[in-house]
Short mmCIF file of C-alpha atoms in Angstrom, two decimals:
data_model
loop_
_atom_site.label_atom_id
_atom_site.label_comp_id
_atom_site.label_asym_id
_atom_site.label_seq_id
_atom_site.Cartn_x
_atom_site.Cartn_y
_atom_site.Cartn_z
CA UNK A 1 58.97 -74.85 114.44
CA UNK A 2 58.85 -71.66 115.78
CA UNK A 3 55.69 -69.23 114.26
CA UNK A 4 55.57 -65.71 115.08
CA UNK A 5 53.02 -65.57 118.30
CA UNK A 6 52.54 -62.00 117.46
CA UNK A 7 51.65 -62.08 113.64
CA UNK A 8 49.15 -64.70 113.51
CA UNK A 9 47.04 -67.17 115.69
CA UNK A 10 47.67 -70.09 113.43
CA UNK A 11 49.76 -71.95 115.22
CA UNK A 12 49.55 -75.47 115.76
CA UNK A 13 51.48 -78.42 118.06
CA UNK A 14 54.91 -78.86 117.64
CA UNK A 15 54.00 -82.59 117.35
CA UNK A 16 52.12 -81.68 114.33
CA UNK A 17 54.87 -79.56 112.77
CA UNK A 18 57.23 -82.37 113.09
CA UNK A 19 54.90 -84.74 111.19
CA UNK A 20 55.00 -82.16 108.34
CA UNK A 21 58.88 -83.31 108.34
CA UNK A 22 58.17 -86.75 108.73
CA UNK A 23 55.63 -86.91 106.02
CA UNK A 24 58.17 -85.33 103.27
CA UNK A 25 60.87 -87.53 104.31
CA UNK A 26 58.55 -90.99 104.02
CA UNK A 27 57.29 -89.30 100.74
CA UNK A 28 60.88 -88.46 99.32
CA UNK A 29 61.08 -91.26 96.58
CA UNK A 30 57.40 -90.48 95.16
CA UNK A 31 57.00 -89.58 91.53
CA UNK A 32 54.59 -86.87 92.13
CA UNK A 33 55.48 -83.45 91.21
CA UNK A 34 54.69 -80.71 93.74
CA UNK A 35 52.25 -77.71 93.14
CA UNK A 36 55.36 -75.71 93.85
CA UNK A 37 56.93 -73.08 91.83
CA UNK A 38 61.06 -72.79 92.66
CA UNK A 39 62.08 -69.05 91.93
CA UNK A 40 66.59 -69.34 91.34
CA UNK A 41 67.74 -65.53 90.69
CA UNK A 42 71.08 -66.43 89.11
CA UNK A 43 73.72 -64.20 89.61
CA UNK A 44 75.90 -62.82 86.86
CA UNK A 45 78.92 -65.32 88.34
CA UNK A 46 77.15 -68.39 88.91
CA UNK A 47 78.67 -71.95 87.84
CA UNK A 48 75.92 -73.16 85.42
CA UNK A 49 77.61 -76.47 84.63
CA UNK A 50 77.42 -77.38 88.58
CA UNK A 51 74.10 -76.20 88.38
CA UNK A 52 72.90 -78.07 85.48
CA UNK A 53 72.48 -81.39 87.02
CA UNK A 54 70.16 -79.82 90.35
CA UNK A 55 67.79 -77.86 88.26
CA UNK A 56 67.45 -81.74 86.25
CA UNK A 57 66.54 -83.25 89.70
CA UNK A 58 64.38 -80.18 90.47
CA UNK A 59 62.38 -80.01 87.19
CA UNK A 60 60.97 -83.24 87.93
CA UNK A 61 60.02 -82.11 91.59
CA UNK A 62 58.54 -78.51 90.69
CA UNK A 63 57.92 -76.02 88.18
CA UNK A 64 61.41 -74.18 88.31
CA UNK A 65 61.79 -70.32 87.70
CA UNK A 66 65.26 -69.22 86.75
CA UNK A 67 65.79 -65.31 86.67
CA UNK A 68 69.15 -64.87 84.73
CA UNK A 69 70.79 -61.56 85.06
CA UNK A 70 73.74 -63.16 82.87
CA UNK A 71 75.49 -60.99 80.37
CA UNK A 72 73.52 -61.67 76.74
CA UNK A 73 76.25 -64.45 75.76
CA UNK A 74 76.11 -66.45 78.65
CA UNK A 75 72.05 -65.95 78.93
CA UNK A 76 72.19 -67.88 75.52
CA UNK A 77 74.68 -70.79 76.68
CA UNK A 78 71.66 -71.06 79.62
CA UNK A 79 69.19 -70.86 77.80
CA UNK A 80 70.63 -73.25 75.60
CA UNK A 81 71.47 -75.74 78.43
CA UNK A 82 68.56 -75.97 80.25
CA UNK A 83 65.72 -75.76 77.65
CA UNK A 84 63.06 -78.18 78.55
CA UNK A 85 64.14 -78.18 82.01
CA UNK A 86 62.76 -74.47 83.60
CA UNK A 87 61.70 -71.85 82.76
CA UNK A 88 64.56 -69.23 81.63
CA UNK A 89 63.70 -65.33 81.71
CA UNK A 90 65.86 -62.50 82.07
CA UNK A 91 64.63 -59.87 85.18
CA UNK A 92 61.92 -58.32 84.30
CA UNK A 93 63.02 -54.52 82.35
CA UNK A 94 60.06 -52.47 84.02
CA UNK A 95 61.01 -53.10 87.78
CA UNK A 96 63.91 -50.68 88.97
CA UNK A 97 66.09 -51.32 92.35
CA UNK A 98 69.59 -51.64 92.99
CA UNK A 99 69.47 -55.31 94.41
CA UNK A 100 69.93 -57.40 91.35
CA UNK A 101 68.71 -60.60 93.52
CA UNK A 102 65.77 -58.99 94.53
CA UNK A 103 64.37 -57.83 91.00
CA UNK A 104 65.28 -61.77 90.09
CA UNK A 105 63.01 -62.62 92.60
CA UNK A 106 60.12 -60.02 91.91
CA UNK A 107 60.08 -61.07 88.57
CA UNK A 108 60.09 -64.95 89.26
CA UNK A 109 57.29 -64.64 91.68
CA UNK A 110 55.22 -62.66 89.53
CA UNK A 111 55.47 -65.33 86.87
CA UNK A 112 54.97 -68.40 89.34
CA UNK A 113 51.89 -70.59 88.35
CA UNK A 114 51.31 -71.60 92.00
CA UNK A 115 50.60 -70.88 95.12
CA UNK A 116 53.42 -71.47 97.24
CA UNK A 117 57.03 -70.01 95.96
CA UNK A 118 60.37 -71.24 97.41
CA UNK A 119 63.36 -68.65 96.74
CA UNK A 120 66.60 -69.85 96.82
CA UNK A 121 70.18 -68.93 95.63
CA UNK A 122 72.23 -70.71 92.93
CA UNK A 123 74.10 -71.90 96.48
CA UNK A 124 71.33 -73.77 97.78
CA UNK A 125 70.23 -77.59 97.32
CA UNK A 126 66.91 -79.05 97.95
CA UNK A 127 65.91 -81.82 98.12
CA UNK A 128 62.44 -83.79 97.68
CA UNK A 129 61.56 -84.42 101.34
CA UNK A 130 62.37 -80.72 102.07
CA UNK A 131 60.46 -78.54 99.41
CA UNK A 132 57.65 -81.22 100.60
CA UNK A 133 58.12 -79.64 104.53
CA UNK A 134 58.22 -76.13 103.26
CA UNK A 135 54.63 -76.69 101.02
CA UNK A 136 52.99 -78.33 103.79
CA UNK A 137 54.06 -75.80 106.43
CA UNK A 138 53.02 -73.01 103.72
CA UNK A 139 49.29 -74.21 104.18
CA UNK A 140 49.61 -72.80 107.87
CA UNK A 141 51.96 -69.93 107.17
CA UNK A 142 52.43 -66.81 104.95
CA UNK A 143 56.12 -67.17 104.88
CA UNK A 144 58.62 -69.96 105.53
CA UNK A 145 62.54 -69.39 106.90
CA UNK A 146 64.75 -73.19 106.75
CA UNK A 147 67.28 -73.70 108.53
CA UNK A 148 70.29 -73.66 106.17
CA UNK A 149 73.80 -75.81 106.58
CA UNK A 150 76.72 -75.54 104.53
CA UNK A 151 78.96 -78.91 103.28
CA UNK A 152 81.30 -79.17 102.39
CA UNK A 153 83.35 -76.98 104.91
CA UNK A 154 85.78 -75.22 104.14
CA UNK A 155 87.97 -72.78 106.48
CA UNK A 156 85.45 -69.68 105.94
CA UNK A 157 82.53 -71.68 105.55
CA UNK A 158 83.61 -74.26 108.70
CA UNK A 159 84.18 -70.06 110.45
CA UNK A 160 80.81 -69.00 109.69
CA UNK A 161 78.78 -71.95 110.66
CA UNK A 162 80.29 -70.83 114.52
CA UNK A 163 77.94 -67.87 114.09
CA UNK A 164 75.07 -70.08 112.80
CA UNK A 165 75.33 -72.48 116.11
CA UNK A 166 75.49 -69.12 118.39
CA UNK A 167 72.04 -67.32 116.73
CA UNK A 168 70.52 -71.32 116.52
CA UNK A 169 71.48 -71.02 120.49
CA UNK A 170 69.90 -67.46 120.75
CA UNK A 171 66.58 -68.32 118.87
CA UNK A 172 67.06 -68.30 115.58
CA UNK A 173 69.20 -68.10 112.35
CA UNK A 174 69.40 -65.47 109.56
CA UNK A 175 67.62 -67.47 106.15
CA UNK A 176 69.53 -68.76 103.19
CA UNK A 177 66.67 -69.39 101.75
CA UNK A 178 62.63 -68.74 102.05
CA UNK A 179 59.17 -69.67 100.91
CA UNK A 180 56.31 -67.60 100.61
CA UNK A 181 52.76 -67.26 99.38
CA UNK A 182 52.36 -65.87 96.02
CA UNK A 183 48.90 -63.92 96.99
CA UNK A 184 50.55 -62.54 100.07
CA UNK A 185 53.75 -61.55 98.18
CA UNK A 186 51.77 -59.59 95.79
CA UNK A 187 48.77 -58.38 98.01
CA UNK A 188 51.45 -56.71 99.98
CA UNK A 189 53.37 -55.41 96.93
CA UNK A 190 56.49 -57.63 97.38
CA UNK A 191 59.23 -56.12 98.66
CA UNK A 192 62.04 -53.16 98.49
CA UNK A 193 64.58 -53.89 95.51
CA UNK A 194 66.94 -51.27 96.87
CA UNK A 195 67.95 -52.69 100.26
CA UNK A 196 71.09 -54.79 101.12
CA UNK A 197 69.88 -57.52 103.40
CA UNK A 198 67.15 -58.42 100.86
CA UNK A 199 65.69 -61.75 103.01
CA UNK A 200 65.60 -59.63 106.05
CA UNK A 201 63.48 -57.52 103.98
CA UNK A 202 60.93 -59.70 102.48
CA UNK A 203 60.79 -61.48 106.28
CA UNK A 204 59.72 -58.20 107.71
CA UNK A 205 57.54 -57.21 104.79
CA UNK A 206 55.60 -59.90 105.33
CA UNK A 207 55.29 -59.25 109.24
CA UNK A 208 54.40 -55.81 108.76
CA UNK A 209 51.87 -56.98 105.97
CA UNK A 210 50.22 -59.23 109.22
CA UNK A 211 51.34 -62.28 107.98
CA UNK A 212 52.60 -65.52 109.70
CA UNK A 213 55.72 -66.32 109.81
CA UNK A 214 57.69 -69.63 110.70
CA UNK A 215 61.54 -70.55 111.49
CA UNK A 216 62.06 -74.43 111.76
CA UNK A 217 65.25 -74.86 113.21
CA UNK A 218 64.53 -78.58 112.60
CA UNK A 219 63.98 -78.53 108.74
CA UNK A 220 67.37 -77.83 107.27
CA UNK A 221 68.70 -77.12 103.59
CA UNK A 222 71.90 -77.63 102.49
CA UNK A 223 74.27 -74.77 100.78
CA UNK A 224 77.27 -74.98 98.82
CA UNK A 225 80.43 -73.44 100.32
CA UNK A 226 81.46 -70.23 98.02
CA UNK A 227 83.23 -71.11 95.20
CA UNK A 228 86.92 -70.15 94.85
CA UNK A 229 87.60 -66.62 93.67
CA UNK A 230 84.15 -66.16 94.69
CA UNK A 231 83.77 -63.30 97.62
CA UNK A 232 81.68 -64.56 100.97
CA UNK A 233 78.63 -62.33 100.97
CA UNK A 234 79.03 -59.69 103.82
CA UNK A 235 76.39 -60.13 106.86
CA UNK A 236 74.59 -56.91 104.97
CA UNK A 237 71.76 -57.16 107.85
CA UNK A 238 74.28 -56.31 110.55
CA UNK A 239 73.19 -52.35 110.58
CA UNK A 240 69.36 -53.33 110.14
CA UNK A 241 69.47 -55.03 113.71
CA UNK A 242 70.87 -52.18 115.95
CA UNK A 243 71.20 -54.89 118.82
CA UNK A 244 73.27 -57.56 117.42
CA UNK A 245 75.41 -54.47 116.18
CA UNK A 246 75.63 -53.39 119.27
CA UNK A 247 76.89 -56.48 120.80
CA UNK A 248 79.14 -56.72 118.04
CA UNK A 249 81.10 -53.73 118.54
CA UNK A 250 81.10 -54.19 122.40
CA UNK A 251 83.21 -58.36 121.02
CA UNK A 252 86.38 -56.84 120.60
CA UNK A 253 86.79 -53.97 123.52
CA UNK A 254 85.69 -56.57 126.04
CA UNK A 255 88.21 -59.31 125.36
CA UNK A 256 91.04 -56.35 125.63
CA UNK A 257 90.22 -55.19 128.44
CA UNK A 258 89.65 -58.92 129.78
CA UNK A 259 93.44 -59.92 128.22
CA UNK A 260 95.36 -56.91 129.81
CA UNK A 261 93.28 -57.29 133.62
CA UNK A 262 92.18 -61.28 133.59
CA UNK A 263 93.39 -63.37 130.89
CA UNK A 264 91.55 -66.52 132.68
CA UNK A 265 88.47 -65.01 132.14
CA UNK A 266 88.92 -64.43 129.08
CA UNK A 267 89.68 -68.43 128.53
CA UNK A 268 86.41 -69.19 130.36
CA UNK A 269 84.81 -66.60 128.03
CA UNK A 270 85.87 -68.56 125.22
CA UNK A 271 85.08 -71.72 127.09
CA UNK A 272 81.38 -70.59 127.34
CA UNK A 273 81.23 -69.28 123.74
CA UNK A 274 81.80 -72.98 122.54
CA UNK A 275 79.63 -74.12 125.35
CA UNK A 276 76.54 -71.72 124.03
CA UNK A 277 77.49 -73.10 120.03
CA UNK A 278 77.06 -76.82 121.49
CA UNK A 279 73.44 -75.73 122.64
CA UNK A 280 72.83 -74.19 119.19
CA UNK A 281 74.40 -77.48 117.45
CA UNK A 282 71.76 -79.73 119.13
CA UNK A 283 69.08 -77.88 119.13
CA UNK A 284 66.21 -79.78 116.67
CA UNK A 285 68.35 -82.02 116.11
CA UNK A 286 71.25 -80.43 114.64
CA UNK A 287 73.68 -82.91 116.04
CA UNK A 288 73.45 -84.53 112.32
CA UNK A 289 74.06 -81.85 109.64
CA UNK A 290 76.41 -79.87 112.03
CA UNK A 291 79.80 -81.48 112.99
CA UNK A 292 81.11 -81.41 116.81
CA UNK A 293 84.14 -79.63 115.71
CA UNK A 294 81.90 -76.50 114.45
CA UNK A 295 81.41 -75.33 117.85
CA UNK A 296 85.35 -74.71 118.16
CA UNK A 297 85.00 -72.00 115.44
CA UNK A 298 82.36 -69.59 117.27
CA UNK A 299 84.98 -67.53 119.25
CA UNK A 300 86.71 -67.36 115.93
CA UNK A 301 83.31 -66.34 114.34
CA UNK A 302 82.37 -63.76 116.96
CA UNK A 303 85.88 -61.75 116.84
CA UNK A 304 85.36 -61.75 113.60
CA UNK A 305 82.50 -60.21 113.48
CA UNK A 306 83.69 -57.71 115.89
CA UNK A 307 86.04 -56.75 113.81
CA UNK A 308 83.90 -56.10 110.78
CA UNK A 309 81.50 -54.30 112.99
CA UNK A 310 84.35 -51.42 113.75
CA UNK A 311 85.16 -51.58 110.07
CA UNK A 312 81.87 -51.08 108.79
CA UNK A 313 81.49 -48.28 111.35
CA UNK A 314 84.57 -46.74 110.65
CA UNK A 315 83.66 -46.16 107.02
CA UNK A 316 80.35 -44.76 107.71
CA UNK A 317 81.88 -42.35 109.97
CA UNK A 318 84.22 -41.26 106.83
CA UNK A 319 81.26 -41.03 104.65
CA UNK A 320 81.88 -44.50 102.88
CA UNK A 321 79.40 -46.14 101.73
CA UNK A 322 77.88 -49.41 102.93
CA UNK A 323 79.07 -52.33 101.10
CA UNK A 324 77.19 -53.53 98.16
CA UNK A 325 75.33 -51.57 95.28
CA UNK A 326 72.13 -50.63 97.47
CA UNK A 327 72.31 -48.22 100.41
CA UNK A 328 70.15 -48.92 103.56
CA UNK A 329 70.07 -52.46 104.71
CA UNK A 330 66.80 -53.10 105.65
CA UNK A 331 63.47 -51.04 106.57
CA UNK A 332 62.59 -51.49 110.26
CA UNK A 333 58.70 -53.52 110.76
CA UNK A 334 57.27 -50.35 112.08
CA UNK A 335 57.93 -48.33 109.06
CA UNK A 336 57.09 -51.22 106.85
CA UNK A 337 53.85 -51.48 108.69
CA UNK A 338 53.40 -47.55 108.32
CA UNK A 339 54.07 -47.44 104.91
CA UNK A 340 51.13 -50.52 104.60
CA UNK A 341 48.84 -48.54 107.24
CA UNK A 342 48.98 -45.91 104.79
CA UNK A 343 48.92 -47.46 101.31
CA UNK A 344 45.21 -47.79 99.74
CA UNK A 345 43.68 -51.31 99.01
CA UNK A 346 43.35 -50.07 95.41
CA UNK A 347 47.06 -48.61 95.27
CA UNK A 348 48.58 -50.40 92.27
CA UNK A 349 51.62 -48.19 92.52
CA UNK A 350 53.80 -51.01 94.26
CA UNK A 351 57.04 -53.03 93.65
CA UNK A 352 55.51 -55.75 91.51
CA UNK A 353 53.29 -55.04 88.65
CA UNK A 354 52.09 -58.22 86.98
CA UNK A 355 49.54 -56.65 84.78
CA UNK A 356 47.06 -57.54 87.00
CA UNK A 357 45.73 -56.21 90.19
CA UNK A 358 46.70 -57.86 93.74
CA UNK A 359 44.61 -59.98 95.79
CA UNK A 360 42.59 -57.08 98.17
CA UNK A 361 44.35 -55.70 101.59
CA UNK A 362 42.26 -57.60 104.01
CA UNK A 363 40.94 -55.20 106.72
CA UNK A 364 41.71 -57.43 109.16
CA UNK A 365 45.54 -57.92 108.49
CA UNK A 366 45.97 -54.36 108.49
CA UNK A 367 47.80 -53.38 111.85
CA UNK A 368 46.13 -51.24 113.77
#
């Protein structure tokens, strides 16, 4: 597991974080329910008969949140569905933000009876030896990031895990999914609701907060491919990391210039971009969720992407609008971490208000 060196200095062995793993999966077949609350913001689109049968398994796991932004007759077939099995709200009316998701999960984490929240999409499936991993990591951490896989595979889903093996190779993978503490998420006033790249947002929150975060690339969760008729969610962090954007848009120039001058190198370029997805693939393990033939689709992956990164450019520069309903895809740390330096501990003007005040800013996990 990797934990932020610079956020916190509760860190412990990596022998240690393995036996968190181990532990859940000995444990998986145990009765006991977790002191977990599971916060699902269900979008408006979401295939509730499919989904019926996981939030059964899960209600006998964990208390289970479900945040339905449904039109009024399908929040009744839901509600009707699943009664007895989670708890069914609608988002809460007072928050405001332009990222549906993110207003699901303010509101489910406001109402969450414990401790430590997992959030997940209607895309993802837990199960028992993993939401174990993520609570007992969450005893050392502030904020959890799993390492999701996606199976079936499909053609854009089998695409997409080639970019997944390439940032697994470079240190680390965008999250599917996360877990969080509920006093942290509220002490630091949860999160923007009007960003794209709503993950990357609550991930850097939570850093600029001085919080601890964790990646372990060796505890993975499994995601659904999208459905059919159902659009793949754009990479809407893309413009929030000026880096990886920039390497993006450099993709597609290179390999012209390197097919008009030296088409071999271009081969061995492609050669190595496999070669670097193979490190990614067995890295923690990987090997078993991620099949040999994914590494074959990261030069598709990475032209991809270097097309959509002159795309999305090209639209800004015609005064387009990025894609989704929100505008700016994420807040950089330093001016979350400004707008925390400058917030007072009594400020109740935040993104969540639960009727209640927040836990105290601690003086010592404000940054200096």
């Amino acid at each position: 597991m990797a934990i932020d060196p610079s956020q916190s200095d509760r860190r412990r062995p990596a022998a240690a974080e393995q036996a968190v793993f181990r532990r859940g999966t000995g444990a998986a077949s145990a009765p006991d329910r977790l002191p977990l609350a599971y916060v699902l913001p269900l979008p408006a689109e979401a295939d509730a008969d499919e989904l019926t049968e996981y939030l059964r398994d899960l209600s006998r796991w964990v208390d289970v949140i479900v945040v339905d932004g449904s039109p009024p007759e399908r929040f009744a077939r839901h509600a009707a569905a699943w009664r007895g099995l989670v708890r069914h709200v609608p988002p809460d009316p007072a928050l405001r933000g332009r990222n549906r998701r993110a207003l699901g999960v303010l509101t489910g984490v406001a109402l969450a009876r414990h401790e430590h929240v997992v959030i997940a999409g209607d895309d993802v499936r837990y199960d028992l030896a993993g939401l174990r991993a993520v609570h007992g990591l969450l005893d050392r951490v502030d904020l959890v990031r799993p390492q999701h896989h996606v199976a079936p595979l499909p053609w854009p889903a089998w695409r997409d895990t080639g970019g997944t093996l390439l940032r697994r190779a470079l240190g680390g993978d965008s999250a599917g999914t996360l877990a969080v503490r509920r006093s942290t998420f509220l002490a630091m006033g949860g999160y923007d609701p009007d960003v794209l790249a709503g993950n990357l947002e609550l991930v850097r929150t939570v850093r600029a907060y001085g919080g601890a975060t964790a990646n372990p690339a060796w505890l993975y969760v499994r995601r659904l491919p999208p459905a059919a008729g159902r659009p793949v969610e754009p990479a809407y962090d893309e413009p929030a990391r000026p880096g990886w954007l920039l390497a993006a848009l450099a993709v597609l120039p290179a390999a012209a210039a390197l097919a008009a001058r030296r088409p071999g190198l271009l081969l061995h370029a492609g050669v190595a971009t496999v070669a670097l997805a193979e490190l990614g693939r067995r890295r923690a393990g990987g090997a078993r969720v991620f099949p040999a033939h994914t590494t074959l689709a990261a030069p598709l992956w990475l032209l991809g992407r270097g097309a959509g990164a002159w795309f999305a450019v090209g639209r800004r520069l015609r005064g387009g609008a990025p894609a989704g309903p929100a505008g700016q895809a994420a807040h950089s740390v330093r001016a979350l971490r400004r707008r925390h330096t400058e917030r007072r501990p009594d400020d109740l003007v935040l993104w969540v208000e639960t009727g209640a005040a927040p836990a105290p800013v601690r003086a010592d996990r404000l940054p200096h």
